[in-house]
Amino acid sequence: MRWLAARGAAGDAREVAAPGADIWDCAQGWSRSSWRLIDLCAIWEPGVFLPSAAADGSRASTGVGKSRPNEAEKLSTVRKAHIERHKASRACGLGSREQGLVLRMARQQAPPWVHVALIFFLLSLGGAIEIPMDPSIQNELTQPPTITKQSVKDHIVDPRDNILIECEAKGNPAPSFHWTRNSRFFNIAKDPRVSMRRRSGTLVIDFRSGGRPEEYEGEYQCFARNKFGTALSNRIRLQVSKSPLWPKENLDPVVVQEGAPLTLQCNPPPGLPSPVIFWMSSSMEPITQDKRVSQGHNGDLYFSNVMLQDMQTDYSCNARFHFTHTIQQKNPFTLKVLTNNPYNDSSLRNHPDIYSARGVAERTPSFMYPQGTSSSQMVLRGMDLLLECIASGVPTPDIAWYKKGGDLPSNKAKFENFNKALRITNVSEEDSGEYFCLASNKMGSIRHTISVRVKAAPYWLDEPKNLILAPGEDGRLVCRANGNPKPTVQWMVNGEPLQSAPPNPNREVAGDTIIFRDTQISSRAVYQCNTSNEHGYLLANAFVSVLDVPPRMLSPRNQLIRVILYNRTRLDCPFFGSPIPTLRWFKNGQGSNLDGGNYHVYENGSLEIKMIRKEDQGIYTCVATNILGKAENQVRLEVKDPTRIYRMPEDQVAKRGTTVQLECRVKHDPSLKLTVSWLKDDEPLYIGNRMKKEDDSLTIFGVAERDQGSYTCMASTELDQDLAKAYLTVLADQATPTNRLAALPKGRPDRPRDLELTDLAERSVRLTWIPGDDNNSPITDYVVQFEEDQFQPGVWHDHSKFPGSVNSAVLHLSPYVNYQFRVIAVNEVGSSHPSLPSERYRTSGAPPESNPSDVKGEGTRKNNMEITWTPMNATSAFGPNLRYIVKWRRRETRETWNNVTVWGSRYVVGQTPVYVPYEIRVQAENDFGKGPEPDTVIGYSGEDYPRAAPTEVKIRVLNSTAISLQWNRVYSDTVQGQLREYRAYYWRESSLLKNLWVSQKRQQASFPGDRPRGVVARLFPYSNYKLEMVVVNGRGDGPRSETKEFTTPEGVPSAPRRFRVRQPNLETINLEWDHPEHPNGILIGYTLRYVPFNGTKLGKQMVENFSPNQTKFSVQRADPVSRYRFSLSARTQVGSGEAATEESPAPPNEAYTNNQADIATQGWFIGLMCAIALLVLILLIVCFIKRSRGGKYPVREKKDVPLGPEDPKEEDGSFDYSDEDNKPLQGSQTSLDGTIKQQESDDSLVDYGEGGEGQFNEDGSFIGQYTVKKDKEETEGNESSEATSPVNAIYSLA
């Protein structure tokens, strides 16, 4: 028997509804009938007591000592008798039978109906004690074995691999394992090929040394055993995959008349599992399928009518086998179509009536599959139902599907194969009935009826769960399953039929339930429930463990809890024991138990202090007690002063360039570290060099327009924080005002004053005030705020807003609120300070006129449902003692409403089935009455982990980095919650390249919703992968599916690593690289592409191919000026991968070359050249003048090359100069480096230089001076004139 002071939900500090709360109210601590019903409340909801971070104090039982003194006295007497009975039984050596007799004698005075109620309540117990996750407790407590992992029932293996049959279990002490094969003991030691993994029961059958896998086919079962019991795995049927060869046959050409129907039979060899069938031509081209030509579910290819175009190809049936990944091709069929119109005119294909155009007679439809007018089909519950109708006819018939007496299930029905197949997914019993397909064309119609019968393999209604009890407690194991036909239930204990097990007087079998009464340590065992029918079986293990553990504290000792004054806090004291201990709290060693008033003890033992005061500081002790002893722990509570900003920053208006200071003075507890930070527009403020942050202010120097915005001062300690906000408005520079009023500065208005309340009524009051000065900016609005002293004293709320032209307004009020008002004036500059508050006015109370909002029902554990809502505020309470009436019941049942009254904002309903819908109502109530009838909200109890994994997981490789997944969806009743997604876990097992290390980190791909397929991308090519799938609901992952293996094909490699370009000299460029990090296949070489470039000019691209082992290459430069751009990629058989690109370094003189090339296009350079040309022209004119005085000056001998006879200057041998704008000197060309090379041309200015070459500086000026160069021989006449430099000519003029 568990007592009232010890009841509570594991890990939950909130209220939990007791089963049958419509009969008695455990939470409120009173009984509607005789006191003996207290026992029923006392044993409700056993569990481990763990802390909860959750929430508001829902009022639960305040203890028997306060509200039920008489019952508490009697309960104490019963409890003492219970303890004395345990002591007497231990002292006198009473057995379980005698102890049960004493217990029955103690209950003899109770009425018979109380006994019946007690028995039914005991039967509703699922598990009495939950073991906490503390490793120290987990390792110390003994536990019978539990199977944690096993292979699937139908285990098909690849004959090329070693056989692996999984079986893993846990227990304390660790279990040992043995196997049976075909119901006989399997001696592993006698077979050298068979071994068992260490610390596991997994069998490994190794064929590396020879042997045939077929010799090991059979039915296997694993047994995990320790001294407390034996757990069994499923019966695992081991089969070896088979992919037999297609029988050789010679197929004669198929002769058929055009327009006639035709069936090409595939008849694939029987494989395990069955192969995937598809049709192709002998040249591996897929056969185009449409409404006329399509493949049936049996693999045959059906022609509703044959056309002449059908003999343009042949037809071969292909079978792809799953494990070997091989495709076998049948010898192709060749069609010979007899026709009345032998010309296959392609223009007729789009003819609206191609059949009449080709002279094919039209025919009414007839069924090719199935034959006849009716057939029947059986399908198992949860599987997919596939109905197929293929019809012949001319024109090609259309297929439509119907269900007699109803509509097709739109959410599950899908049409496939051009409407020739109807698929209904996840079949249930309501899908049985008669379906018919209608085939019709313009010549008529025909129908075929299919009678569908839905059977069911066993499926769980209540799967037995592990049962952990304290000595003397009662419990039950329930094994309820359904199926069609109805399955039979067989109980076993430790792997043996229950009938042959030793008798146990404390155990009673009642069909699908085993009832345990007054359990003892000797009752520990593992029970198996096997439920089966002709379509399958279910096997479940559930152990019964009896623990006798003294109380233990689970939290660290002597914890320090610091809390802010006037806040609510919770002191947790997690503990464990068996029988479940009672917990009491004491303060500073005082003898009285803390409960009631400002204290509230939750059913899990947590102590809540509703409003912390200074006198609550001290040391709190929690003491857990059961019949085996007691344990205690202490919590030290320190009360700290709150952090408050007592001088807040104010809204300010500042001109650009001025200095602004925002104050923020804080008061806080001196023992806590204070941190003051600032936000601007709700983002952290960067304190630049224009800002100065001090402990009590923020100063902004030289205010700019970007400084405008809201500034928030945030004062925080490690326990709390306070915020204050102000808005800074920055005024831009304005022109000189045109009138005196515009020149006056504007400011925020002064605060309103002299607030007065008049016209007092139950729901309204008139508020009048005197406006303050508007400070040269008209008041636009008044904001009225209120404060109430019950729910949030000291907090002001906006009530209403009025135009700036009024100073009196009628305020509409809520009942039972003690109002106080203040007014704030607003203009375009900002808001005024609030006015002084008005006098208080309390309105009279009334029943609530609304109910709480946002009502939800969600499970936080698998056996509960947490009902939450948004609590009502002070203005909607309408009266004192606001509380909530919470009602709930199972949806779509006629059971009465359960109800409880709650003062907080949540309530937890316990002992709920897994994920079932509930109707929920939450109604507000105060001392004046109840609120309106609430709306009904649908909530769901807690989710449990999914019980099943996706089956028939099929993998199709799409390319080197992606695969397509397809699986059978799980039954909805195995999800045990809201199906969130299917999830694939996959990892790279190895690379097909030798000695390449790969990361085996697990990755995942999610497929949201209830879908049967998906795609996994971003895989590594040329690798071996493994994959498992799970179902995910709100609780988490379900069991993992069978591990699948697949191999990705070869792909293109990644870029070569560390591609380096070095230039040791101006003639050679050296390239080096490393192999790609991810070859993604077998490298066959490298491809190098490079192209020279000079500025924006590109040369011819060159390509070099290298062997896979080469990692160096040298390039000989064609010229010392051009640079090179290199692109290097690796190659596999698939193609070239990503390229690594680099450029050769710039030669040392490239900067100068580029500068010279750029100068030639500059405007200032062109102007300078024109000026120089003009100067040269002037000098030449002077030379002509000089020559006209002294004769002509021969210059021919100064040229490098004699003038040709065609040169016009040969007539007189004189120097002739012509000027052309923006052109170089005649007969000269510009080199790549910008210099001018002398060719066959007129005299160069260099010839007139003295010593060294004449040249231009970088700015275009001359270097050196013109000097006179004379010939050694002087002649008279035309050939005696001296060649005089232009400079000398100028000197001679002087």
mmCIF file of C-alpha atoms in Angstrom, residues 20 49 69 209 235 243 293 367 384 458-459 470 584 712 723 786 802 840 868 908 930 979 1076 1087 1121 1157 1188 1211 1231:
data_model
loop_
_atom_site.group_PDB
_atom_site.id
_atom_site.type_symbol
_atom_site.label_atom_id
_atom_site.label_comp_id
_atom_site.label_asym_id
_atom_site.label_seq_id
_atom_site.Cartn_x
_atom_site.Cartn_y
_atom_site.Cartn_z
ATOM 1 C CA GLY A 20 -11.724 8.028 -11.796
ATOM 2 C CA PHE A 49 10.065 11.718 -7.510
ATOM 3 C CA PRO A 69 -7.972 15.907 10.551
ATOM 4 C CA SER A 209 37.091 -20.768 -45.323
ATOM 5 C CA ARG A 235 11.711 -16.486 -34.139
ATOM 6 C CA SER A 243 18.881 -15.021 -58.112
ATOM 7 C CA VAL A 293 0.913 -0.426 -74.104
ATOM 8 C CA PHE A 367 -10.541 -7.761 -70.219
ATOM 9 C CA ASP A 384 -1.162 -1.879 -49.723
ATOM 10 C CA PRO A 458 -1.913 -9.712 -34.836
ATOM 11 C CA TYR A 459 -1.350 -6.095 -33.778
ATOM 12 C CA ALA A 470 8.166 -2.737 -4.099
ATOM 13 C CA ARG A 584 8.638 16.230 4.442
ATOM 14 C CA THR A 712 17.562 51.191 -23.625
ATOM 15 C CA LEU A 723 15.111 47.909 -18.386
ATOM 16 C CA PHE A 786 -3.847 52.666 -14.890
ATOM 17 C CA PHE A 802 -7.623 60.673 -26.388
ATOM 18 C CA ARG A 840 -7.904 54.993 -6.098
ATOM 19 C CA THR A 868 -2.159 24.675 -20.265
ATOM 20 C CA VAL A 908 -1.484 17.354 -15.743
ATOM 21 C CA LYS A 930 -18.552 31.059 -13.066
ATOM 22 C CA LEU A 979 4.298 11.135 -37.310
ATOM 23 C CA PRO A 1076 42.847 15.263 -55.143
ATOM 24 C CA THR A 1087 44.445 17.740 -67.863
ATOM 25 C CA VAL A 1121 56.402 39.839 -70.935
ATOM 26 C CA ALA A 1157 51.136 51.255 -72.449
ATOM 27 C CA SER A 1188 67.806 80.050 -97.676
ATOM 28 C CA GLU A 1211 65.291 65.708 -106.051
ATOM 29 C CA SER A 1231 57.612 48.045 -79.537
#
